[in-house]
mmCIF file of C-alpha atoms in Angstrom:
data_model
loop_
_atom_site.group_PDB
_atom_site.id
_atom_site.type_symbol
_atom_site.label_atom_id
_atom_site.label_comp_id
_atom_site.label_asym_id
_atom_site.label_seq_id
_atom_site.Cartn_x
_atom_site.Cartn_y
_atom_site.Cartn_z
ATOM 1 C CA MET A 30 56.627 269.918 -109.013
ATOM 2 C CA GLN A 31 56.157 273.399 -107.538
ATOM 3 C CA ALA A 32 54.828 276.041 -109.909
ATOM 4 C CA ALA A 33 57.103 278.965 -110.636
ATOM 5 C CA SER A 34 56.192 282.126 -108.715
ATOM 6 C CA PRO A 35 55.292 285.273 -110.666
ATOM 7 C CA SER A 36 58.156 287.508 -111.676
ATOM 8 C CA PRO A 37 58.610 290.352 -109.138
ATOM 9 C CA TRP A 38 57.244 293.711 -110.242
ATOM 10 C CA TRP A 39 60.762 295.175 -110.246
ATOM 11 C CA ARG A 40 62.069 292.793 -112.908
ATOM 12 C CA PRO A 41 62.653 294.840 -116.078
ATOM 13 C CA GLU A 42 60.336 292.671 -118.177
ATOM 14 C CA SER A 43 57.546 292.942 -115.602
ATOM 15 C CA HIS A 44 57.993 296.685 -115.264
ATOM 16 C CA ALA A 45 57.884 297.094 -119.041
ATOM 17 C CA ASP A 46 54.471 295.364 -119.096
ATOM 18 C CA ARG A 47 53.148 297.537 -116.267
ATOM 19 C CA ARG A 48 54.658 300.848 -117.365
ATOM 20 C CA PRO A 49 51.823 301.918 -119.755
ATOM 21 C CA PHE A 50 49.351 301.530 -116.873
ATOM 22 C CA LEU A 51 51.596 303.561 -114.568
ATOM 23 C CA LEU A 52 51.990 306.381 -117.073
ATOM 24 C CA ALA A 53 48.207 306.447 -117.506
ATOM 25 C CA ARG A 54 47.930 306.725 -113.712
ATOM 26 C CA ASN A 55 50.177 309.790 -113.705
ATOM 27 C CA ARG A 56 48.236 311.444 -116.520
ATOM 28 C CA ILE A 57 44.879 310.818 -114.799
ATOM 29 C CA LYS A 58 46.145 312.161 -111.477
ATOM 30 C CA ALA A 59 47.437 315.313 -113.190
ATOM 31 C CA ALA A 60 44.130 315.769 -115.037
ATOM 32 C CA PHE A 61 42.168 315.335 -111.808
ATOM 33 C CA ARG A 62 44.314 317.910 -110.023
ATOM 34 C CA THR A 63 43.661 320.396 -112.822
ATOM 35 C CA TRP A 64 39.919 319.656 -112.675
ATOM 36 C CA PHE A 65 39.698 320.171 -108.911
ATOM 37 C CA GLU A 66 41.762 323.354 -109.030
ATOM 38 C CA GLY A 67 39.442 324.638 -111.761
ATOM 39 C CA GLN A 68 36.561 324.077 -109.326
ATOM 40 C CA ASP A 69 38.316 326.186 -106.656
ATOM 41 C CA PHE A 70 39.390 323.210 -104.546
ATOM 42 C CA LEU A 71 42.506 323.263 -102.410
ATOM 43 C CA GLU A 72 44.689 320.151 -102.256
ATOM 44 C CA VAL A 73 45.541 319.060 -98.705
ATOM 45 C CA GLU A 74 47.810 316.420 -97.195
ATOM 46 C CA THR A 75 46.531 314.575 -94.135
ATOM 47 C CA ALA A 76 48.593 312.687 -91.566
ATOM 48 C CA ALA A 77 48.517 308.901 -91.909
ATOM 49 C CA LEU A 78 49.111 308.197 -88.199
ATOM 50 C CA GLN A 79 45.959 308.708 -86.144
ATOM 51 C CA VAL A 80 44.632 307.876 -82.682
ATOM 52 C CA SER A 81 41.723 306.085 -84.393
ATOM 53 C CA PRO A 82 41.894 304.416 -87.810
ATOM 54 C CA GLY A 83 38.123 304.751 -88.307
ATOM 55 C CA ASN A 84 35.205 303.117 -86.562
ATOM 56 C CA GLU A 85 33.565 300.769 -89.054
ATOM 57 C CA ALA A 86 32.896 297.293 -87.695
ATOM 58 C CA HIS A 87 34.383 295.315 -90.566
ATOM 59 C CA LEU A 88 37.414 297.425 -91.466
ATOM 60 C CA HIS A 89 40.737 296.169 -90.123
ATOM 61 C CA ALA A 90 43.574 298.586 -89.441
ATOM 62 C CA PHE A 91 47.357 298.424 -89.162
ATOM 63 C CA ALA A 92 48.376 299.168 -85.574
ATOM 64 C CA THR A 93 51.628 300.651 -84.328
ATOM 65 C CA GLN A 94 52.761 302.712 -81.365
ATOM 66 C CA ALA A 95 54.386 306.038 -80.652
ATOM 67 C CA LEU A 96 57.191 306.211 -78.109
ATOM 68 C CA THR A 97 57.805 309.237 -75.927
ATOM 69 C CA ILE A 98 61.347 310.440 -75.309
ATOM 70 C CA SER A 99 61.309 308.436 -72.076
ATOM 71 C CA GLY A 100 60.201 305.325 -73.964
ATOM 72 C CA GLU A 101 56.563 305.179 -72.884
ATOM 73 C CA ALA A 102 54.279 303.726 -75.565
ATOM 74 C CA ALA A 103 50.943 304.986 -76.861
ATOM 75 C CA PRO A 104 48.904 303.205 -79.558
ATOM 76 C CA LEU A 105 48.535 304.739 -83.009
ATOM 77 C CA TYR A 106 47.048 303.438 -86.262
ATOM 78 C CA LEU A 107 47.522 303.969 -89.977
ATOM 79 C CA HIS A 108 44.266 305.534 -91.097
ATOM 80 C CA THR A 109 41.810 303.611 -93.277
ATOM 81 C CA SER A 110 40.599 306.906 -94.746
ATOM 82 C CA PRO A 111 41.610 310.582 -94.506
ATOM 83 C CA GLU A 112 37.999 311.405 -93.602
ATOM 84 C CA PHE A 113 38.442 312.430 -89.968
ATOM 85 C CA SER A 114 41.324 314.766 -90.803
ATOM 86 C CA CYS A 115 39.531 316.291 -93.777
ATOM 87 C CA LYS A 116 36.482 317.053 -91.649
ATOM 88 C CA LYS A 117 38.695 318.703 -89.030
ATOM 89 C CA LEU A 118 39.966 320.961 -91.821
ATOM 90 C CA LEU A 119 36.360 321.847 -92.697
ATOM 91 C CA ALA A 120 35.812 322.727 -89.051
ATOM 92 C CA ALA A 121 38.948 324.877 -89.248
ATOM 93 C CA GLY A 122 37.432 326.909 -92.080
ATOM 94 C CA GLU A 123 38.357 325.250 -95.377
ATOM 95 C CA ARG A 124 35.433 325.008 -97.793
ATOM 96 C CA ARG A 125 36.529 322.902 -100.793
ATOM 97 C CA ILE A 126 39.340 320.411 -100.334
ATOM 98 C CA PHE A 127 40.688 317.258 -101.956
ATOM 99 C CA ASP A 128 43.326 314.754 -100.920
ATOM 100 C CA PHE A 129 45.105 311.976 -102.821
ATOM 101 C CA GLY A 130 45.686 310.104 -99.581
ATOM 102 C CA LYS A 131 47.551 306.876 -99.015
ATOM 103 C CA VAL A 132 45.399 304.640 -96.799
ATOM 104 C CA TRP A 133 45.848 301.207 -95.257
ATOM 105 C CA ARG A 134 43.426 298.339 -94.670
ATOM 106 C CA ASN A 135 44.468 295.024 -93.194
ATOM 107 C CA ARG A 136 43.170 291.600 -94.239
ATOM 108 C CA GLU A 137 42.494 292.858 -97.784
ATOM 109 C CA ARG A 138 44.246 291.599 -100.907
ATOM 110 C CA GLY A 139 42.979 290.600 -104.343
ATOM 111 C CA ALA A 140 42.254 291.918 -107.814
ATOM 112 C CA LEU A 141 40.276 294.849 -106.346
ATOM 113 C CA HIS A 142 41.937 295.125 -102.927
ATOM 114 C CA HIS A 143 45.413 296.005 -101.689
ATOM 115 C CA PRO A 144 46.708 296.609 -98.150
ATOM 116 C CA GLU A 145 47.944 300.089 -99.157
ATOM 117 C CA PHE A 146 46.122 302.111 -101.777
ATOM 118 C CA THR A 147 45.217 305.653 -102.819
ATOM 119 C CA MET A 148 41.940 307.199 -101.736
ATOM 120 C CA LEU A 149 40.849 310.368 -103.481
ATOM 121 C CA GLU A 150 38.597 312.270 -101.081
ATOM 122 C CA TRP A 151 36.932 315.612 -101.705
ATOM 123 C CA TYR A 152 34.528 317.777 -99.716
ATOM 124 C CA ARG A 153 32.196 320.656 -100.535
ATOM 125 C CA VAL A 154 30.820 322.898 -97.788
ATOM 126 C CA ASP A 155 27.170 323.954 -98.207
ATOM 127 C CA ALA A 156 26.655 321.685 -101.216
ATOM 128 C CA PRO A 157 23.965 318.983 -101.508
ATOM 129 C CA TYR A 158 25.254 315.465 -101.899
ATOM 130 C CA GLN A 159 23.701 315.309 -105.369
ATOM 131 C CA THR A 160 26.498 317.681 -106.453
ATOM 132 C CA LEU A 161 28.953 314.855 -105.712
ATOM 133 C CA MET A 162 27.018 312.640 -108.121
ATOM 134 C CA ASP A 163 27.767 315.182 -110.837
ATOM 135 C CA ASP A 164 31.414 315.269 -109.729
ATOM 136 C CA CYS A 165 31.649 311.481 -110.052
ATOM 137 C CA ALA A 166 30.201 311.548 -113.566
ATOM 138 C CA ALA A 167 32.702 314.223 -114.603
ATOM 139 C CA LEU A 168 35.669 312.330 -113.147
ATOM 140 C CA LEU A 169 34.670 309.065 -114.854
ATOM 141 C CA ALA A 170 34.593 310.806 -118.215
ATOM 142 C CA LEU A 171 37.838 312.672 -117.535
ATOM 143 C CA ALA A 172 39.654 309.464 -116.564
ATOM 144 C CA ALA A 173 38.521 307.756 -119.778
ATOM 145 C CA GLU A 174 39.368 310.747 -121.951
ATOM 146 C CA THR A 175 42.814 311.068 -120.385
ATOM 147 C CA ALA A 176 43.542 307.355 -120.789
ATOM 148 C CA GLY A 177 42.326 307.428 -124.400
ATOM 149 C CA THR A 178 39.549 304.869 -124.030
ATOM 150 C CA ARG A 179 35.863 304.922 -124.931
ATOM 151 C CA GLU A 180 34.860 301.950 -122.795
ATOM 152 C CA PHE A 181 35.646 300.405 -119.416
ATOM 153 C CA ARG A 182 35.863 296.607 -119.254
ATOM 154 C CA PHE A 183 36.259 294.232 -116.321
ATOM 155 C CA ARG A 184 35.627 290.486 -116.154
ATOM 156 C CA GLY A 185 33.316 290.385 -119.145
ATOM 157 C CA ARG A 186 31.353 293.497 -118.190
ATOM 158 C CA SER A 187 31.555 296.791 -120.059
ATOM 159 C CA CYS A 188 30.525 300.343 -119.287
ATOM 160 C CA ASP A 189 30.379 303.640 -121.203
ATOM 161 C CA PRO A 190 32.182 306.157 -118.934
ATOM 162 C CA PHE A 191 30.776 309.081 -120.917
ATOM 163 C CA ALA A 192 27.126 308.142 -120.405
ATOM 164 C CA LEU A 193 25.236 309.842 -117.575
ATOM 165 C CA PRO A 194 25.191 307.438 -114.604
ATOM 166 C CA GLU A 195 21.831 305.881 -113.746
ATOM 167 C CA ARG A 196 20.555 306.667 -110.255
ATOM 168 C CA VAL A 197 19.067 303.672 -108.450
ATOM 169 C CA THR A 198 17.965 303.657 -104.803
ATOM 170 C CA VAL A 199 19.042 300.738 -102.630
ATOM 171 C CA THR A 200 15.362 299.871 -102.223
ATOM 172 C CA GLU A 201 14.941 299.730 -106.006
ATOM 173 C CA GLY A 202 18.110 297.626 -106.340
ATOM 174 C CA PHE A 203 16.885 295.057 -103.808
ATOM 175 C CA GLU A 204 13.529 294.778 -105.582
ATOM 176 C CA ARG A 205 14.950 294.728 -109.100
ATOM 177 C CA TYR A 206 17.801 292.265 -108.630
ATOM 178 C CA ALA A 207 16.784 290.174 -105.617
ATOM 179 C CA GLY A 208 13.000 290.501 -105.420
ATOM 180 C CA VAL A 209 13.370 291.638 -101.810
ATOM 181 C CA ASP A 210 11.209 294.337 -100.209
ATOM 182 C CA LEU A 211 13.917 296.017 -98.137
ATOM 183 C CA MET A 212 11.657 298.631 -96.582
ATOM 184 C CA ALA A 213 9.440 295.926 -95.083
ATOM 185 C CA SER A 214 12.308 295.295 -92.653
ATOM 186 C CA ILE A 215 12.839 298.965 -91.688
ATOM 187 C CA ALA A 216 10.562 300.828 -89.265
ATOM 188 C CA ALA A 217 9.578 304.479 -89.547
ATOM 189 C CA ASP A 218 12.336 305.488 -87.106
ATOM 190 C CA GLY A 219 15.037 303.604 -89.040
ATOM 191 C CA SER A 220 15.222 300.585 -86.729
ATOM 192 C CA VAL A 221 15.485 297.231 -88.481
ATOM 193 C CA ASP A 222 13.869 293.799 -88.229
ATOM 194 C CA ARG A 223 16.362 291.017 -88.825
ATOM 195 C CA ASP A 224 13.806 288.219 -89.174
ATOM 196 C CA VAL A 225 11.763 289.979 -91.849
ATOM 197 C CA LEU A 226 14.817 290.604 -94.033
ATOM 198 C CA ALA A 227 16.205 287.108 -93.403
ATOM 199 C CA ALA A 228 12.959 285.476 -94.533
ATOM 200 C CA ALA A 229 12.887 287.508 -97.747
ATOM 201 C CA ALA A 230 16.552 286.793 -98.432
ATOM 202 C CA LYS A 231 16.011 283.040 -98.066
ATOM 203 C CA VAL A 232 13.226 283.204 -100.647
ATOM 204 C CA ALA A 233 15.708 284.972 -102.958
ATOM 205 C CA GLY A 234 18.149 282.075 -102.567
ATOM 206 C CA ILE A 235 20.511 283.782 -100.122
ATOM 207 C CA ARG A 236 22.100 281.618 -97.432
ATOM 208 C CA VAL A 237 21.259 282.956 -93.978
ATOM 209 C CA ALA A 238 22.878 281.650 -90.791
ATOM 210 C CA ASP A 239 21.059 281.588 -87.466
ATOM 211 C CA ASP A 240 23.446 284.108 -85.933
ATOM 212 C CA ASP A 241 23.413 286.533 -88.887
ATOM 213 C CA THR A 242 22.386 290.069 -87.989
ATOM 214 C CA TRP A 243 20.226 292.333 -90.157
ATOM 215 C CA ALA A 244 23.456 293.980 -91.366
ATOM 216 C CA ASP A 245 24.945 290.580 -92.305
ATOM 217 C CA VAL A 246 21.902 289.698 -94.396
ATOM 218 C CA PHE A 247 21.806 293.159 -95.986
ATOM 219 C CA SER A 248 25.458 292.869 -96.992
ATOM 220 C CA ARG A 249 24.981 289.395 -98.445
ATOM 221 C CA VAL A 250 22.080 290.513 -100.647
ATOM 222 C CA ILE A 251 24.106 293.498 -101.857
ATOM 223 C CA VAL A 252 27.190 291.424 -102.674
ATOM 224 C CA GLU A 253 25.463 288.386 -104.207
ATOM 225 C CA LYS A 254 22.467 289.893 -105.992
ATOM 226 C CA VAL A 255 22.804 293.639 -106.438
ATOM 227 C CA GLU A 256 26.450 294.616 -107.016
ATOM 228 C CA PRO A 257 27.129 292.220 -109.936
ATOM 229 C CA ASN A 258 24.381 293.963 -111.921
ATOM 230 C CA LEU A 259 25.509 297.543 -111.341
ATOM 231 C CA GLY A 260 27.364 299.649 -113.872
ATOM 232 C CA ILE A 261 26.690 297.450 -116.889
ATOM 233 C CA GLY A 262 26.403 299.571 -120.017
ATOM 234 C CA ARG A 263 26.685 302.759 -118.015
ATOM 235 C CA ALA A 264 27.716 303.664 -114.481
ATOM 236 C CA VAL A 265 25.213 303.402 -111.635
ATOM 237 C CA ILE A 266 24.853 305.566 -108.558
ATOM 238 C CA LEU A 267 23.295 303.406 -105.835
ATOM 239 C CA CYS A 268 21.773 305.868 -103.369
ATOM 240 C CA GLU A 269 19.589 306.289 -100.278
ATOM 241 C CA TYR A 270 21.134 303.600 -98.101
ATOM 242 C CA PRO A 271 19.271 302.600 -94.938
ATOM 243 C CA VAL A 272 20.363 304.741 -91.986
ATOM 244 C CA ALA A 273 21.607 301.558 -90.314
ATOM 245 C CA GLU A 274 24.161 301.226 -93.144
ATOM 246 C CA ALA A 275 25.338 304.842 -93.189
ATOM 247 C CA ALA A 276 27.187 305.568 -89.953
ATOM 248 C CA LEU A 277 28.702 308.840 -91.176
ATOM 249 C CA ALA A 278 25.793 310.187 -93.248
ATOM 250 C CA ARG A 279 22.864 312.388 -92.270
ATOM 251 C CA PRO A 280 19.272 311.123 -92.683
ATOM 252 C CA LYS A 281 17.409 312.065 -95.843
ATOM 253 C CA PRO A 282 15.050 315.012 -95.214
ATOM 254 C CA GLY A 283 11.507 313.714 -95.007
ATOM 255 C CA ASP A 284 12.448 310.030 -94.658
ATOM 256 C CA PRO A 285 14.506 309.095 -91.572
ATOM 257 C CA ARG A 286 14.640 305.449 -92.703
ATOM 258 C CA VAL A 287 17.303 306.240 -95.314
ATOM 259 C CA ALA A 288 20.435 308.378 -95.426
ATOM 260 C CA GLU A 289 22.191 310.687 -97.853
ATOM 261 C CA ARG A 290 24.701 308.078 -98.941
ATOM 262 C CA PHE A 291 25.536 306.787 -102.408
ATOM 263 C CA GLU A 292 28.061 304.482 -104.016
ATOM 264 C CA LEU A 293 29.323 304.680 -107.603
ATOM 265 C CA TYR A 294 29.658 301.485 -109.661
ATOM 266 C CA ALA A 295 31.140 300.723 -113.076
ATOM 267 C CA CYS A 296 31.400 297.191 -114.535
ATOM 268 C CA GLY A 297 30.182 295.791 -111.208
ATOM 269 C CA VAL A 298 33.108 297.483 -109.423
ATOM 270 C CA GLU A 299 32.473 299.846 -106.519
ATOM 271 C CA LEU A 300 34.437 303.037 -107.153
ATOM 272 C CA ALA A 301 33.198 305.687 -104.722
ATOM 273 C CA ASN A 302 31.303 306.129 -101.464
ATOM 274 C CA ALA A 303 29.761 309.536 -100.708
ATOM 275 C CA PHE A 304 27.739 311.192 -97.958
ATOM 276 C CA GLY A 305 25.771 314.199 -97.005
ATOM 277 C CA GLU A 306 27.895 314.453 -93.871
ATOM 278 C CA LEU A 307 26.509 313.895 -90.396
ATOM 279 C CA THR A 308 27.401 316.832 -88.101
ATOM 280 C CA ASP A 309 25.513 315.788 -84.959
ATOM 281 C CA ALA A 310 28.377 314.847 -82.632
ATOM 282 C CA GLY A 311 26.150 313.038 -80.136
ATOM 283 C CA GLU A 312 24.523 310.909 -82.818
ATOM 284 C CA GLN A 313 27.930 310.257 -84.384
ATOM 285 C CA ARG A 314 29.276 309.018 -81.048
ATOM 286 C CA ARG A 315 26.274 306.713 -80.624
ATOM 287 C CA ARG A 316 26.784 305.238 -84.097
ATOM 288 C CA PHE A 317 30.519 304.742 -83.590
ATOM 289 C CA GLU A 318 29.943 302.984 -80.275
ATOM 290 C CA ALA A 319 27.389 300.692 -81.912
ATOM 291 C CA GLU A 320 29.888 299.899 -84.698
ATOM 292 C CA MET A 321 32.606 299.116 -82.166
ATOM 293 C CA ASP A 322 30.231 296.915 -80.160
ATOM 294 C CA GLU A 323 29.596 294.946 -83.342
ATOM 295 C CA LYS A 324 33.333 294.780 -84.093
ATOM 296 C CA ALA A 325 33.971 293.414 -80.614
ATOM 297 C CA ARG A 326 31.203 290.838 -81.045
ATOM 298 C CA VAL A 327 32.433 289.598 -84.434
ATOM 299 C CA HIS A 328 36.203 290.201 -84.373
ATOM 300 C CA GLY A 329 37.029 290.454 -80.680
ATOM 301 C CA GLU A 330 38.569 293.936 -80.837
ATOM 302 C CA ARG A 331 37.566 297.584 -80.908
ATOM 303 C CA TYR A 332 39.265 300.834 -81.919
ATOM 304 C CA PRO A 333 39.275 304.003 -79.831
ATOM 305 C CA LEU A 334 37.099 306.963 -80.758
ATOM 306 C CA ASP A 335 38.825 310.107 -81.983
ATOM 307 C CA GLU A 336 37.589 312.613 -79.410
ATOM 308 C CA ASP A 337 39.221 315.428 -81.383
ATOM 309 C CA PHE A 338 37.096 314.487 -84.392
ATOM 310 C CA LEU A 339 33.881 314.410 -82.361
ATOM 311 C CA ALA A 340 34.744 317.830 -80.926
ATOM 312 C CA ALA A 341 35.387 319.183 -84.445
ATOM 313 C CA LEU A 342 31.938 318.001 -85.553
ATOM 314 C CA GLU A 343 30.454 320.485 -83.092
ATOM 315 C CA ILE A 344 31.633 323.373 -85.288
ATOM 316 C CA MET A 345 31.884 321.668 -88.690
ATOM 317 C CA PRO A 346 29.589 323.301 -91.286
ATOM 318 C CA ASN A 347 27.134 321.377 -93.427
ATOM 319 C CA ALA A 348 29.069 319.592 -96.153
ATOM 320 C CA SER A 349 29.091 316.685 -98.552
ATOM 321 C CA GLY A 350 32.078 314.441 -99.181
ATOM 322 C CA SER A 351 33.155 311.547 -101.359
ATOM 323 C CA ALA A 352 35.869 308.894 -101.213
ATOM 324 C CA LEU A 353 36.947 307.357 -104.532
ATOM 325 C CA GLY A 354 39.223 304.356 -104.958
ATOM 326 C CA PHE A 355 41.707 305.975 -107.307
ATOM 327 C CA ASP A 356 43.566 302.757 -108.148
ATOM 328 C CA ARG A 357 40.333 301.008 -109.156
ATOM 329 C CA LEU A 358 39.329 303.841 -111.457
ATOM 330 C CA VAL A 359 42.783 303.900 -113.070
ATOM 331 C CA MET A 360 42.579 300.119 -113.495
ATOM 332 C CA LEU A 361 39.324 300.433 -115.455
ATOM 333 C CA ALA A 362 40.470 303.431 -117.486
ATOM 334 C CA ALA A 363 43.850 301.930 -118.384
ATOM 335 C CA GLY A 364 42.510 298.455 -119.150
ATOM 336 C CA ALA A 365 44.355 296.630 -116.353
ATOM 337 C CA SER A 366 42.905 293.556 -114.649
ATOM 338 C CA ARG A 367 44.204 294.113 -111.102
ATOM 339 C CA VAL A 368 44.750 297.195 -108.981
ATOM 340 C CA ASP A 369 48.368 296.248 -108.227
ATOM 341 C CA GLN A 370 49.126 296.623 -111.956
ATOM 342 C CA VAL A 371 48.503 300.370 -111.674
ATOM 343 C CA MET A 372 50.565 300.863 -108.474
ATOM 344 C CA TRP A 373 54.168 301.948 -108.887
ATOM 345 C CA THR A 374 55.429 299.725 -106.048
ATOM 346 C CA PRO A 375 52.965 297.115 -104.803
ATOM 347 C CA VAL A 376 53.230 295.893 -101.220
ATOM 348 C CA ALA A 377 55.163 292.626 -100.816
ATOM 349 C CA GLU A 378 53.059 289.495 -100.545
ATOM 350 C CA THR A 379 52.870 288.023 -97.053
ATOM 351 C CA PRO A 380 53.363 284.243 -97.155
ATOM 352 C CA ASP A 381 50.640 282.072 -95.676
ATOM 353 C CA VAL A 382 51.666 280.349 -92.487
ATOM 354 C CA GLY A 383 50.268 276.905 -91.839
#
């Protein structure tokens, strides 16, 4: 006997269950807008259709095409982040901007993932990336206050959103939760040694395949050993990622092995990803090409580079920027268990074919 499928979100009884989460979403978005405007930010709206969706090896985009009046086709993509457009606006002269941008990522669906979701991005010109850590702490508290909760909960983990987030370097996280000396696999110039990290990961009980790269092993340690322990009791800011894992971030002054990148976690859930932004166009091109080479090796495809973006980097001022998964934060603040519960109209499920 086939099990009954879940009631569609548009059924009145389903909508009634979801409506308190949706109203909390609206209140949090309004509170965030007021907060940003009070900090002299300008809200912007970026175009979703781009010549490049982003150049990260393991992000999958939605592809389409533009037709000229004569019917000739040119490829376009739905962006995976408003980042390129926001940085072009910084090059144009804007200094503090934020965007509640709809973004799209293919091959992603689950309690914490959705093919279309809302990314809150904000940028500060001439501000150190530590300022964004303070921003994240303020937004966590504001979301909780607006939703009327004192505690975030998710899958048995809890977190006080009003407590000052703990700052943990990636190196400290690897040592603390996996017993792995990450820096032993990274040379002074930032280059990495796959075999050294693989050997340490095996000792920590991580499965390592013969064809795994250094990045594959790094990701597996993060996902299996580090992330589940982050943001328990209070939020955690995981910072100073290896340069090899920070394609859009500038190196940390005084230590070229690591970059000005951090991620924000609460209840084991990644909420935000922030950078001291890289503005060296030549280095950015080199990193993008390396990412696309890896994408071609693993997934058999590559995305074009946005030459306009690389040109804009030539005149973009020093800045720091953050991308926050707005739906995930609303989910935690409102007490939902899935991100699609806090979306007004979730994307239709695609049936498996087989």
